Amino acid sequence: KTRSGTGSASVASNSGVCKGRGQEEGGASEPVEIAVAVPFRTAAVGGKVPMTLAMSDSCATCGGTGAEPGATMSTCEECKGRGTIAFGQGGFAVQRPCPACRGRGKRPSARCTACSGIGEQRTQKQILVMVPPATETGTRVRLKGQGPTTRAGGPAGDILVSFTVEPDSFFSRDGLNIHCEIPISLSQAVLGTSVHVNTVHGSKVKLKIPAGTESARKFRIKGQGLEKGGQKGDQLVTVQVKIPEKLTPDQELAFRAF
């Protein structure tokens, strides 16, 4: 099952609901998949995203057995201690956990009052998820042993984190290359200028705009893209020349003279 998290605009603060089911008493819990929203810039260069997970975990009072402390355990009469019951008709049958003992094969003389004999309690868990550099939507990482534990104190399961990268107001991505767009004035385009451009890494790079630059022209800043597998992309800057809607009388005369 997949549950969703929500992220903020800078460092995402995600929350999710996580419920694991033990495959059998003492066995490993099934992995749980969580969808996490990651800001574009965190996904680009890597970082950490905090998450709060609501999950079902082993009861701290009974340790997942479902028994009140001091109670005795006896073999389940329903499943004869197997922990499973066959459901079906004819030659087709499916093994299901026994509903009477919840798959444990044993029943307590007194149920745990803390969890009503279920063996699980709802808990809140705070974790930090490492976001690899150049993360894309659909990238998944496995958090070993961070998921719910099984009943009877079995090992904790894994969490599969599936990332969804949020769009950015300035940057976009094409493979390992980063794209952005900046405005320049008409005089800057005609006469040439130098501008400072933000990079996805948090720094500024000086970009020279030559005289006679047309609108929509692209400039390449080498090595300012994303890095993955020993390869590094570039940053492509598109300039948009802003044409003034109104001119002063002096400006109009200058343009007519030109």
C-alpha atoms as an extended CHARMM CRD file, in Angstrom:
* protein
*
       258  EXT
         1         1  LYS       CA              0.0000000000        0.0000000000        0.0000000000  PROA      1               0.0000000000
         2         2  THR       CA              1.1650000000        3.4900000000       -0.7690000000  PROA      2               0.0000000000
         3         3  ARG       CA              0.5950000000        6.4170000000        1.5520000000  PROA      3               0.0000000000
         4         4  SER       CA              1.2000000000       10.0480000000        0.7700000000  PROA      4               0.0000000000
         5         5  GLY       CA              3.3310000000       12.6900000000        2.4570000000  PROA      5               0.0000000000
         6         6  THR       CA              3.2170000000       16.4510000000        2.0230000000  PROA      6               0.0000000000
         7         7  GLY       CA              6.1740000000       18.8010000000        1.6260000000  PROA      7               0.0000000000
         8         8  SER       CA              6.8470000000       22.4750000000        2.2190000000  PROA      8               0.0000000000
         9         9  ALA       CA              8.5050000000       24.8570000000       -0.2120000000  PROA      9               0.0000000000
        10        10  SER       CA             12.0100000000       24.6410000000        1.2490000000  PROA      10              0.0000000000
        11        11  VAL       CA             12.8840000000       21.5990000000        3.3370000000  PROA      11              0.0000000000
        12        12  ALA       CA              9.9150000000       19.2970000000        3.1060000000  PROA      12              0.0000000000
        13        13  SER       CA              8.0850000000       18.3480000000        6.3000000000  PROA      13              0.0000000000
        14        14  ASN       CA              6.3530000000       15.1270000000        5.3730000000  PROA      14              0.0000000000
        15        15  SER       CA              3.8200000000       13.0390000000        7.1840000000  PROA      15              0.0000000000
        16        16  GLY       CA              2.4390000000        9.6470000000        6.3210000000  PROA      16              0.0000000000
        17        17  VAL       CA              0.4710000000        6.7180000000        7.6170000000  PROA      17              0.0000000000
        18        18  CYS       CA              2.3130000000        3.4630000000        7.8410000000  PROA      18              0.0000000000
        19        19  LYS       CA              0.7950000000        0.1510000000        8.8010000000  PROA      19              0.0000000000
        20        20  GLY       CA              2.7360000000       -3.0610000000        8.5380000000  PROA      20              0.0000000000
        21        21  ARG       CA              1.4570000000       -6.6280000000        8.7750000000  PROA      21              0.0000000000
        22        22  GLY       CA              3.5560000000       -9.4400000000       10.1290000000  PROA      22              0.0000000000
        23        23  GLN       CA              3.8140000000      -12.3340000000        7.7010000000  PROA      23              0.0000000000
        24        24  GLU       CA              3.9990000000      -14.7750000000       10.5840000000  PROA      24              0.0000000000
        25        25  GLU       CA              4.8260000000      -14.7220000000       14.2950000000  PROA      25              0.0000000000
        26        26  GLY       CA              8.4290000000      -13.6110000000       14.7030000000  PROA      26              0.0000000000
        27        27  GLY       CA              8.8570000000      -13.2030000000       10.9590000000  PROA      27              0.0000000000
        28        28  ALA       CA              9.8250000000      -10.0950000000        9.0570000000  PROA      28              0.0000000000
        29        29  SER       CA              7.1890000000       -7.4190000000        8.5660000000  PROA      29              0.0000000000
        30        30  GLU       CA              6.1210000000       -6.5750000000        5.0370000000  PROA      30              0.0000000000
        31        31  PRO       CA              7.8010000000       -3.4470000000        3.5940000000  PROA      31              0.0000000000
        32        32  VAL       CA              5.6050000000       -0.3640000000        3.4650000000  PROA      32              0.0000000000
        33        33  GLU       CA              5.7840000000        2.2260000000        0.6800000000  PROA      33              0.0000000000
        34        34  ILE       CA              5.5130000000        5.9300000000        1.4720000000  PROA      34              0.0000000000
        35        35  ALA       CA              5.2210000000        8.7460000000       -1.1040000000  PROA      35              0.0000000000
        36        36  VAL       CA              7.3290000000       11.7810000000       -0.1400000000  PROA      36              0.0000000000
        37        37  ALA       CA              7.2380000000       15.2370000000       -1.7400000000  PROA      37              0.0000000000
        38        38  VAL       CA             10.7200000000       16.7560000000       -2.1580000000  PROA      38              0.0000000000
        39        39  PRO       CA             11.5460000000       20.3890000000       -3.0930000000  PROA      39              0.0000000000
        40        40  PHE       CA             13.2290000000       20.6950000000       -6.5040000000  PROA      40              0.0000000000
        41        41  ARG       CA             16.5280000000       22.0510000000       -5.1720000000  PROA      41              0.0000000000
        42        42  THR       CA             16.8150000000       19.3710000000       -2.4800000000  PROA      42              0.0000000000
        43        43  ALA       CA             16.1880000000       16.7130000000       -5.1280000000  PROA      43              0.0000000000
        44        44  ALA       CA             18.8010000000       18.3020000000       -7.4060000000  PROA      44              0.0000000000
        45        45  VAL       CA             21.7620000000       18.4790000000       -5.0190000000  PROA      45              0.0000000000
        46        46  GLY       CA             20.6890000000       15.9790000000       -2.3600000000  PROA      46              0.0000000000
        47        47  GLY       CA             19.8420000000       16.4920000000        1.2770000000  PROA      47              0.0000000000
        48        48  LYS       CA             17.6800000000       15.3070000000        4.1370000000  PROA      48              0.0000000000
        49        49  VAL       CA             13.8970000000       15.4030000000        4.4260000000  PROA      49              0.0000000000
        50        50  PRO       CA             12.2460000000       15.0350000000        7.8750000000  PROA      50              0.0000000000
        51        51  MET       CA              9.2190000000       12.7630000000        8.0920000000  PROA      51              0.0000000000
        52        52  THR       CA              6.6540000000       11.9140000000       10.7490000000  PROA      52              0.0000000000
        53        53  LEU       CA              5.1410000000        8.4560000000       10.3420000000  PROA      53              0.0000000000
        54        54  ALA       CA              2.0590000000        7.1270000000       12.0810000000  PROA      54              0.0000000000
        55        55  MET       CA              2.4270000000        3.3630000000       12.2430000000  PROA      55              0.0000000000
        56        56  SER       CA              1.2500000000        0.2640000000       14.0410000000  PROA      56              0.0000000000
        57        57  ASP       CA              4.0680000000       -1.0900000000       16.1740000000  PROA      57              0.0000000000
        58        58  SER       CA              4.4170000000       -3.9160000000       18.6910000000  PROA      58              0.0000000000
        59        59  CYS       CA              2.6860000000       -3.1530000000       21.9730000000  PROA      59              0.0000000000
        60        60  ALA       CA              5.2420000000       -2.0020000000       24.5450000000  PROA      60              0.0000000000
        61        61  THR       CA              3.3100000000       -3.6890000000       27.3830000000  PROA      61              0.0000000000
        62        62  CYS       CA              2.9220000000       -7.2130000000       26.0020000000  PROA      62              0.0000000000
        63        63  GLY       CA              5.7500000000       -7.1790000000       23.4380000000  PROA      63              0.0000000000
        64        64  GLY       CA              3.3080000000       -8.0970000000       20.6770000000  PROA      64              0.0000000000
        65        65  THR       CA              1.9930000000      -11.3000000000       22.2620000000  PROA      65              0.0000000000
        66        66  GLY       CA             -1.4370000000       -9.8360000000       23.0590000000  PROA      66              0.0000000000
        67        67  ALA       CA             -1.2200000000      -11.2870000000       26.5570000000  PROA      67              0.0000000000
        68        68  GLU       CA             -1.5630000000       -9.4320000000       29.8450000000  PROA      68              0.0000000000
        69        69  PRO       CA              1.7220000000       -9.5910000000       31.8140000000  PROA      69              0.0000000000
        70        70  GLY       CA              1.6330000000      -12.7750000000       33.9360000000  PROA      70              0.0000000000
        71        71  ALA       CA             -1.0080000000      -14.4720000000       31.7640000000  PROA      71              0.0000000000
        72        72  THR       CA             -0.4650000000      -18.0290000000       30.5020000000  PROA      72              0.0000000000
        73        73  MET       CA             -0.4870000000      -19.0390000000       26.8370000000  PROA      73              0.0000000000
        74        74  SER       CA             -2.2980000000      -22.0890000000       25.4970000000  PROA      74              0.0000000000
        75        75  THR       CA             -2.5870000000      -23.6690000000       22.0600000000  PROA      75              0.0000000000
        76        76  CYS       CA             -5.3240000000      -22.1200000000       19.9270000000  PROA      76              0.0000000000
        77        77  GLU       CA             -8.1870000000      -24.5750000000       19.5850000000  PROA      77              0.0000000000
        78        78  GLU       CA             -9.3930000000      -22.9950000000       16.3420000000  PROA      78              0.0000000000
        79        79  CYS       CA             -6.2110000000      -23.6080000000       14.3070000000  PROA      79              0.0000000000
        80        80  LYS       CA             -4.6330000000      -26.3020000000       16.5430000000  PROA      80              0.0000000000
        81        81  GLY       CA             -1.5310000000      -24.1720000000       16.9890000000  PROA      81              0.0000000000
        82        82  ARG       CA             -0.7850000000      -23.7540000000       13.2790000000  PROA      82              0.0000000000
        83        83  GLY       CA             -1.6460000000      -20.0500000000       13.1920000000  PROA      83              0.0000000000
        84        84  THR       CA             -3.4270000000      -20.4300000000        9.8440000000  PROA      84              0.0000000000
        85        85  ILE       CA             -6.7810000000      -21.7310000000        8.6550000000  PROA      85              0.0000000000
        86        86  ALA       CA             -7.6380000000      -22.9390000000        5.1700000000  PROA      86              0.0000000000
        87        87  PHE       CA            -10.5340000000      -21.1720000000        3.4470000000  PROA      87              0.0000000000
        88        88  GLY       CA            -12.0740000000      -22.4500000000        0.2430000000  PROA      88              0.0000000000
        89        89  GLN       CA            -14.2190000000      -25.0930000000       -1.4250000000  PROA      89              0.0000000000
        90        90  GLY       CA            -13.3990000000      -28.3290000000       -3.2090000000  PROA      90              0.0000000000
        91        91  GLY       CA             -9.7700000000      -28.6870000000       -4.2290000000  PROA      91              0.0000000000
        92        92  PHE       CA             -9.0350000000      -24.9620000000       -3.9520000000  PROA      92              0.0000000000
        93        93  ALA       CA             -8.0490000000      -23.5610000000       -0.5570000000  PROA      93              0.0000000000
        94        94  VAL       CA             -6.2470000000      -20.4530000000        0.6510000000  PROA      94              0.0000000000
        95        95  GLN       CA             -4.3030000000      -20.2660000000        3.8910000000  PROA      95              0.0000000000
        96        96  ARG       CA             -5.2550000000      -17.2880000000        6.0210000000  PROA      96              0.0000000000
        97        97  PRO       CA             -4.0910000000      -16.1520000000        9.4850000000  PROA      97              0.0000000000
        98        98  CYS       CA             -6.3040000000      -17.6130000000       12.1670000000  PROA      98              0.0000000000
        99        99  PRO       CA             -8.7820000000      -14.9130000000       13.3020000000  PROA      99              0.0000000000
       100       100  ALA       CA             -9.0460000000      -16.3890000000       16.8000000000  PROA      100             0.0000000000
       101       101  CYS       CA             -5.3330000000      -16.1480000000       17.6860000000  PROA      101             0.0000000000
       102       102  ARG       CA             -4.3550000000      -13.5820000000       15.0390000000  PROA      102             0.0000000000
       103       103  GLY       CA             -1.8970000000      -15.9820000000       13.4580000000  PROA      103             0.0000000000
       104       104  ARG       CA              0.0660000000      -16.6440000000       16.6540000000  PROA      104             0.0000000000
       105       105  GLY       CA             -1.0250000000      -20.2300000000       17.1880000000  PROA      105             0.0000000000
       106       106  LYS       CA             -1.5290000000      -19.5080000000       20.8940000000  PROA      106             0.0000000000
       107       107  ARG       CA             -4.1220000000      -17.6600000000       22.9470000000  PROA      107             0.0000000000
       108       108  PRO       CA             -3.5770000000      -15.9140000000       26.2910000000  PROA      108             0.0000000000
       109       109  SER       CA             -5.5630000000      -16.5850000000       29.4310000000  PROA      109             0.0000000000
       110       110  ALA       CA             -5.9980000000      -12.8070000000       29.7650000000  PROA      110             0.0000000000
       111       111  ARG       CA             -5.7230000000      -10.2300000000       26.9940000000  PROA      111             0.0000000000
       112       112  CYS       CA             -3.3810000000       -7.2680000000       27.2900000000  PROA      112             0.0000000000
       113       113  THR       CA             -5.3800000000       -4.2900000000       28.5440000000  PROA      113             0.0000000000
       114       114  ALA       CA             -3.0440000000       -1.8040000000       26.8350000000  PROA      114             0.0000000000
       115       115  CYS       CA             -3.7470000000       -3.0730000000       23.2990000000  PROA      115             0.0000000000
       116       116  SER       CA             -6.9300000000       -5.1310000000       23.8860000000  PROA      116             0.0000000000
       117       117  GLY       CA             -5.0700000000       -8.2920000000       22.8850000000  PROA      117             0.0000000000
       118       118  ILE       CA             -4.2200000000       -7.0560000000       19.3840000000  PROA      118             0.0000000000
       119       119  GLY       CA             -0.4860000000       -6.9150000000       20.1000000000  PROA      119             0.0000000000
       120       120  GLU       CA             -0.0900000000       -3.5630000000       18.3260000000  PROA      120             0.0000000000
       121       121  GLN       CA             -0.2900000000        0.1220000000       19.2010000000  PROA      121             0.0000000000
       122       122  ARG       CA             -0.3390000000        3.2940000000       17.1180000000  PROA      122             0.0000000000
       123       123  THR       CA              2.9000000000        5.2670000000       17.4040000000  PROA      123             0.0000000000
       124       124  GLN       CA              4.4790000000        8.3850000000       15.8830000000  PROA      124             0.0000000000
       125       125  LYS       CA              8.0000000000        7.9840000000       14.5190000000  PROA      125             0.0000000000
       126       126  GLN       CA             10.3410000000       10.7880000000       13.4630000000  PROA      126             0.0000000000
       127       127  ILE       CA             12.9040000000        9.8950000000       10.7790000000  PROA      127             0.0000000000
       128       128  LEU       CA             15.2400000000       11.7040000000        8.3790000000  PROA      128             0.0000000000
       129       129  VAL       CA             15.1920000000       10.4890000000        4.7920000000  PROA      129             0.0000000000
       130       130  MET       CA             18.3780000000       10.9200000000        2.7740000000  PROA      130             0.0000000000
       131       131  VAL       CA             17.6080000000       12.2990000000       -0.6930000000  PROA      131             0.0000000000
       132       132  PRO       CA             20.2960000000       11.2960000000       -3.2300000000  PROA      132             0.0000000000
       133       133  PRO       CA             21.6050000000       13.9750000000       -5.6420000000  PROA      133             0.0000000000
       134       134  ALA       CA             19.8400000000       14.1340000000       -9.0280000000  PROA      134             0.0000000000
       135       135  THR       CA             16.7110000000       12.5060000000       -7.6070000000  PROA      135             0.0000000000
       136       136  GLU       CA             13.8020000000       12.2490000000      -10.0460000000  PROA      136             0.0000000000
       137       137  THR       CA             10.1180000000       11.6330000000       -9.4850000000  PROA      137             0.0000000000
       138       138  GLY       CA              9.7320000000        7.8870000000       -9.0120000000  PROA      138             0.0000000000
       139       139  THR       CA             13.1920000000        7.3930000000       -7.4520000000  PROA      139             0.0000000000
       140       140  ARG       CA             12.9180000000        5.0030000000       -4.5040000000  PROA      140             0.0000000000
       141       141  VAL       CA             15.1230000000        4.3180000000       -1.5010000000  PROA      141             0.0000000000
       142       142  ARG       CA             14.7840000000        1.5640000000        1.0880000000  PROA      142             0.0000000000
       143       143  LEU       CA             15.0420000000        2.3730000000        4.7940000000  PROA      143             0.0000000000
       144       144  LYS       CA             16.0350000000       -0.9260000000        6.3730000000  PROA      144             0.0000000000
       145       145  GLY       CA             14.5780000000       -1.6590000000        9.7940000000  PROA      145             0.0000000000
       146       146  GLN       CA             12.6680000000        1.6490000000        9.9670000000  PROA      146             0.0000000000
       147       147  GLY       CA              9.2050000000        0.1770000000        9.4470000000  PROA      147             0.0000000000
       148       148  PRO       CA              6.7100000000       -1.4600000000       11.8090000000  PROA      148             0.0000000000
       149       149  THR       CA              7.7490000000       -4.4430000000       13.9090000000  PROA      149             0.0000000000
       150       150  THR       CA              5.8120000000       -7.6940000000       13.9040000000  PROA      150             0.0000000000
       151       151  ARG       CA              3.9210000000       -9.0960000000       16.8210000000  PROA      151             0.0000000000
       152       152  ALA       CA              5.8310000000      -11.0650000000       19.4430000000  PROA      152             0.0000000000
       153       153  GLY       CA              8.8900000000       -8.8720000000       19.0580000000  PROA      153             0.0000000000
       154       154  GLY       CA              9.8250000000       -9.8220000000       15.5060000000  PROA      154             0.0000000000
       155       155  PRO       CA             12.2860000000       -7.7060000000       13.4960000000  PROA      155             0.0000000000
       156       156  ALA       CA             11.1970000000       -4.3380000000       12.1410000000  PROA      156             0.0000000000
       157       157  GLY       CA             10.3460000000       -4.1980000000        8.4660000000  PROA      157             0.0000000000
       158       158  ASP       CA             11.5660000000       -1.7800000000        5.8140000000  PROA      158             0.0000000000
       159       159  ILE       CA             10.0950000000        1.4150000000        4.4230000000  PROA      159             0.0000000000
       160       160  LEU       CA             10.2230000000        2.0320000000        0.6760000000  PROA      160             0.0000000000
       161       161  VAL       CA             10.2900000000        5.7880000000        0.0810000000  PROA      161             0.0000000000
       162       162  SER       CA              9.0580000000        6.9310000000       -3.3310000000  PROA      162             0.0000000000
       163       163  PHE       CA             10.0080000000       10.5350000000       -4.1480000000  PROA      163             0.0000000000
       164       164  THR       CA              7.8610000000       13.0760000000       -5.9760000000  PROA      164             0.0000000000
       165       165  VAL       CA              9.8650000000       16.1510000000       -7.0070000000  PROA      165             0.0000000000
       166       166  GLU       CA              8.0170000000       19.4500000000       -6.6700000000  PROA      166             0.0000000000
       167       167  PRO       CA              8.3630000000       22.0580000000       -9.4490000000  PROA      167             0.0000000000
       168       168  ASP       CA             10.5190000000       25.1500000000       -8.9150000000  PROA      168             0.0000000000
       169       169  SER       CA              9.5940000000       28.7130000000       -9.8460000000  PROA      169             0.0000000000
       170       170  PHE       CA             12.9940000000       29.4030000000      -11.4310000000  PROA      170             0.0000000000
       171       171  PHE       CA             14.6860000000       26.1100000000      -12.3590000000  PROA      171             0.0000000000
       172       172  SER       CA             13.6360000000       23.1620000000      -14.4970000000  PROA      172             0.0000000000
       173       173  ARG       CA             15.4970000000       20.0100000000      -15.4420000000  PROA      173             0.0000000000
       174       174  ASP       CA             16.3130000000       18.0100000000      -18.5570000000  PROA      174             0.0000000000
       175       175  GLY       CA             18.4130000000       14.9870000000      -17.6530000000  PROA      175             0.0000000000
       176       176  LEU       CA             21.4720000000       16.3370000000      -15.8490000000  PROA      176             0.0000000000
       177       177  ASN       CA             21.0800000000       19.8100000000      -17.3480000000  PROA      177             0.0000000000
       178       178  ILE       CA             19.3880000000       22.6400000000      -15.4600000000  PROA      178             0.0000000000
       179       179  HSD       CA             17.3440000000       25.2500000000      -17.3330000000  PROA      179             0.0000000000
       180       180  CYS       CA             16.3810000000       28.7420000000      -16.2390000000  PROA      180             0.0000000000
       181       181  GLU       CA             15.1830000000       31.9890000000      -17.8070000000  PROA      181             0.0000000000
       182       182  ILE       CA             16.2560000000       35.5560000000      -17.0020000000  PROA      182             0.0000000000
       183       183  PRO       CA             14.9710000000       38.9190000000      -18.2360000000  PROA      183             0.0000000000
       184       184  ILE       CA             17.2410000000       41.6410000000      -19.6320000000  PROA      184             0.0000000000
       185       185  SER       CA             16.3950000000       45.1350000000      -20.7520000000  PROA      185             0.0000000000
       186       186  LEU       CA             16.4670000000       46.2910000000      -24.3540000000  PROA      186             0.0000000000
       187       187  SER       CA             19.5230000000       48.4480000000      -23.7070000000  PROA      187             0.0000000000
       188       188  GLN       CA             21.3640000000       45.4870000000      -22.1560000000  PROA      188             0.0000000000
       189       189  ALA       CA             20.5530000000       43.3660000000      -25.1990000000  PROA      189             0.0000000000
       190       190  VAL       CA             21.7170000000       46.0670000000      -27.6320000000  PROA      190             0.0000000000
       191       191  LEU       CA             24.8320000000       47.2600000000      -25.8070000000  PROA      191             0.0000000000
       192       192  GLY       CA             25.8030000000       44.0610000000      -23.9620000000  PROA      192             0.0000000000
       193       193  THR       CA             26.1560000000       43.5490000000      -20.2110000000  PROA      193             0.0000000000
       194       194  SER       CA             27.1240000000       41.1400000000      -17.4530000000  PROA      194             0.0000000000
       195       195  VAL       CA             24.5710000000       39.5890000000      -15.0890000000  PROA      195             0.0000000000
       196       196  HSD       CA             24.7770000000       37.2930000000      -12.0760000000  PROA      196             0.0000000000
       197       197  VAL       CA             22.7250000000       34.1090000000      -12.4070000000  PROA      197             0.0000000000
       198       198  ASN       CA             21.5950000000       31.8960000000       -9.5390000000  PROA      198             0.0000000000
       199       199  THR       CA             22.6230000000       28.2440000000       -9.7200000000  PROA      199             0.0000000000
       200       200  VAL       CA             20.8430000000       25.2460000000       -8.2490000000  PROA      200             0.0000000000
       201       201  HSD       CA             23.8330000000       24.7830000000       -5.9350000000  PROA      201             0.0000000000
       202       202  GLY       CA             23.0610000000       28.0630000000       -4.1410000000  PROA      202             0.0000000000
       203       203  SER       CA             25.8450000000       30.1710000000       -5.6860000000  PROA      203             0.0000000000
       204       204  LYS       CA             25.8110000000       32.9440000000       -8.3020000000  PROA      204             0.0000000000
       205       205  VAL       CA             27.7250000000       32.8260000000      -11.5940000000  PROA      205             0.0000000000
       206       206  LYS       CA             28.6780000000       35.8570000000      -13.6920000000  PROA      206             0.0000000000
       207       207  LEU       CA             27.3250000000       35.5680000000      -17.2330000000  PROA      207             0.0000000000
       208       208  LYS       CA             28.4680000000       37.8620000000      -20.0450000000  PROA      208             0.0000000000
       209       209  ILE       CA             25.7360000000       38.9840000000      -22.4450000000  PROA      209             0.0000000000
       210       210  PRO       CA             27.2950000000       40.1830000000      -25.7250000000  PROA      210             0.0000000000
       211       211  ALA       CA             26.0220000000       43.1980000000      -27.6210000000  PROA      211             0.0000000000
       212       212  GLY       CA             23.2550000000       42.4560000000      -30.1120000000  PROA      212             0.0000000000
       213       213  THR       CA             21.7500000000       39.5660000000      -28.1320000000  PROA      213             0.0000000000
       214       214  GLU       CA             18.3170000000       38.5180000000      -29.3850000000  PROA      214             0.0000000000
       215       215  SER       CA             15.4630000000       37.3710000000      -27.1880000000  PROA      215             0.0000000000
       216       216  ALA       CA             15.2950000000       33.5980000000      -26.4660000000  PROA      216             0.0000000000
       217       217  ARG       CA             19.0320000000       33.1490000000      -26.9730000000  PROA      217             0.0000000000
       218       218  LYS       CA             20.5120000000       30.4050000000      -24.7890000000  PROA      218             0.0000000000
       219       219  PHE       CA             23.8120000000       30.5300000000      -22.9160000000  PROA      219             0.0000000000
       220       220  ARG       CA             25.5560000000       27.5000000000      -21.4320000000  PROA      220             0.0000000000
       221       221  ILE       CA             27.2730000000       27.6170000000      -18.0380000000  PROA      221             0.0000000000
       222       222  LYS       CA             29.5170000000       24.5560000000      -17.9430000000  PROA      222             0.0000000000
       223       223  GLY       CA             29.4520000000       22.2550000000      -14.9440000000  PROA      223             0.0000000000
       224       224  GLN       CA             26.5780000000       23.9520000000      -13.0940000000  PROA      224             0.0000000000
       225       225  GLY       CA             24.0750000000       21.1650000000      -13.7150000000  PROA      225             0.0000000000
       226       226  LEU       CA             23.4500000000       17.9570000000      -11.7650000000  PROA      226             0.0000000000
       227       227  GLU       CA             26.0150000000       15.2660000000      -11.0360000000  PROA      227             0.0000000000
       228       228  LYS       CA             25.3350000000       11.5400000000      -11.1740000000  PROA      228             0.0000000000
       229       229  GLY       CA             27.3920000000        8.4720000000      -11.9830000000  PROA      229             0.0000000000
       230       230  GLY       CA             30.5400000000       10.4720000000      -12.5980000000  PROA      230             0.0000000000
       231       231  GLN       CA             28.8100000000       12.7240000000      -15.1400000000  PROA      231             0.0000000000
       232       232  LYS       CA             27.9620000000       16.3860000000      -14.6660000000  PROA      232             0.0000000000
       233       233  GLY       CA             25.4650000000       18.5040000000      -16.5610000000  PROA      233             0.0000000000
       234       234  ASP       CA             25.4010000000       22.2020000000      -17.4420000000  PROA      234             0.0000000000
       235       235  GLN       CA             23.0790000000       25.1010000000      -16.7310000000  PROA      235             0.0000000000
       236       236  LEU       CA             21.3210000000       26.5430000000      -19.7700000000  PROA      236             0.0000000000
       237       237  VAL       CA             20.2120000000       30.1610000000      -19.3940000000  PROA      237             0.0000000000
       238       238  THR       CA             17.6060000000       31.6050000000      -21.7510000000  PROA      238             0.0000000000
       239       239  VAL       CA             17.4550000000       35.3930000000      -21.9220000000  PROA      239             0.0000000000
       240       240  GLN       CA             14.2050000000       37.1920000000      -22.6130000000  PROA      240             0.0000000000
       241       241  VAL       CA             14.5210000000       40.7780000000      -23.8710000000  PROA      241             0.0000000000
       242       242  LYS       CA             11.9080000000       43.0010000000      -22.2450000000  PROA      242             0.0000000000
       243       243  ILE       CA             10.5020000000       45.5780000000      -24.6720000000  PROA      243             0.0000000000
       244       244  PRO       CA              9.2750000000       48.7230000000      -22.8780000000  PROA      244             0.0000000000
       245       245  GLU       CA              5.5940000000       49.4860000000      -23.3390000000  PROA      245             0.0000000000
       246       246  LYS       CA              6.0900000000       53.2340000000      -23.0320000000  PROA      246             0.0000000000
       247       247  LEU       CA              9.0350000000       55.5020000000      -23.9140000000  PROA      247             0.0000000000
       248       248  THR       CA              9.9920000000       58.9260000000      -22.6790000000  PROA      248             0.0000000000
       249       249  PRO       CA             10.1730000000       61.6380000000      -25.3520000000  PROA      249             0.0000000000
       250       250  ASP       CA             13.9930000000       61.4890000000      -25.2740000000  PROA      250             0.0000000000
       251       251  GLN       CA             13.9690000000       57.7050000000      -25.6370000000  PROA      251             0.0000000000
       252       252  GLU       CA             11.5430000000       57.9240000000      -28.5530000000  PROA      252             0.0000000000
       253       253  LEU       CA             13.7620000000       60.4710000000      -30.3210000000  PROA      253             0.0000000000
       254       254  ALA       CA             16.7960000000       58.2490000000      -29.7960000000  PROA      254             0.0000000000
       255       255  PHE       CA             15.0250000000       55.2570000000      -31.2910000000  PROA      255             0.0000000000
       256       256  ARG       CA             13.7960000000       57.2460000000      -34.2750000000  PROA      256             0.0000000000
       257       257  ALA       CA             17.3130000000       58.5340000000      -34.8700000000  PROA      257             0.0000000000
       258       258  PHE       CA             18.6020000000       54.9760000000      -34.7380000000  PROA      258             0.0000000000
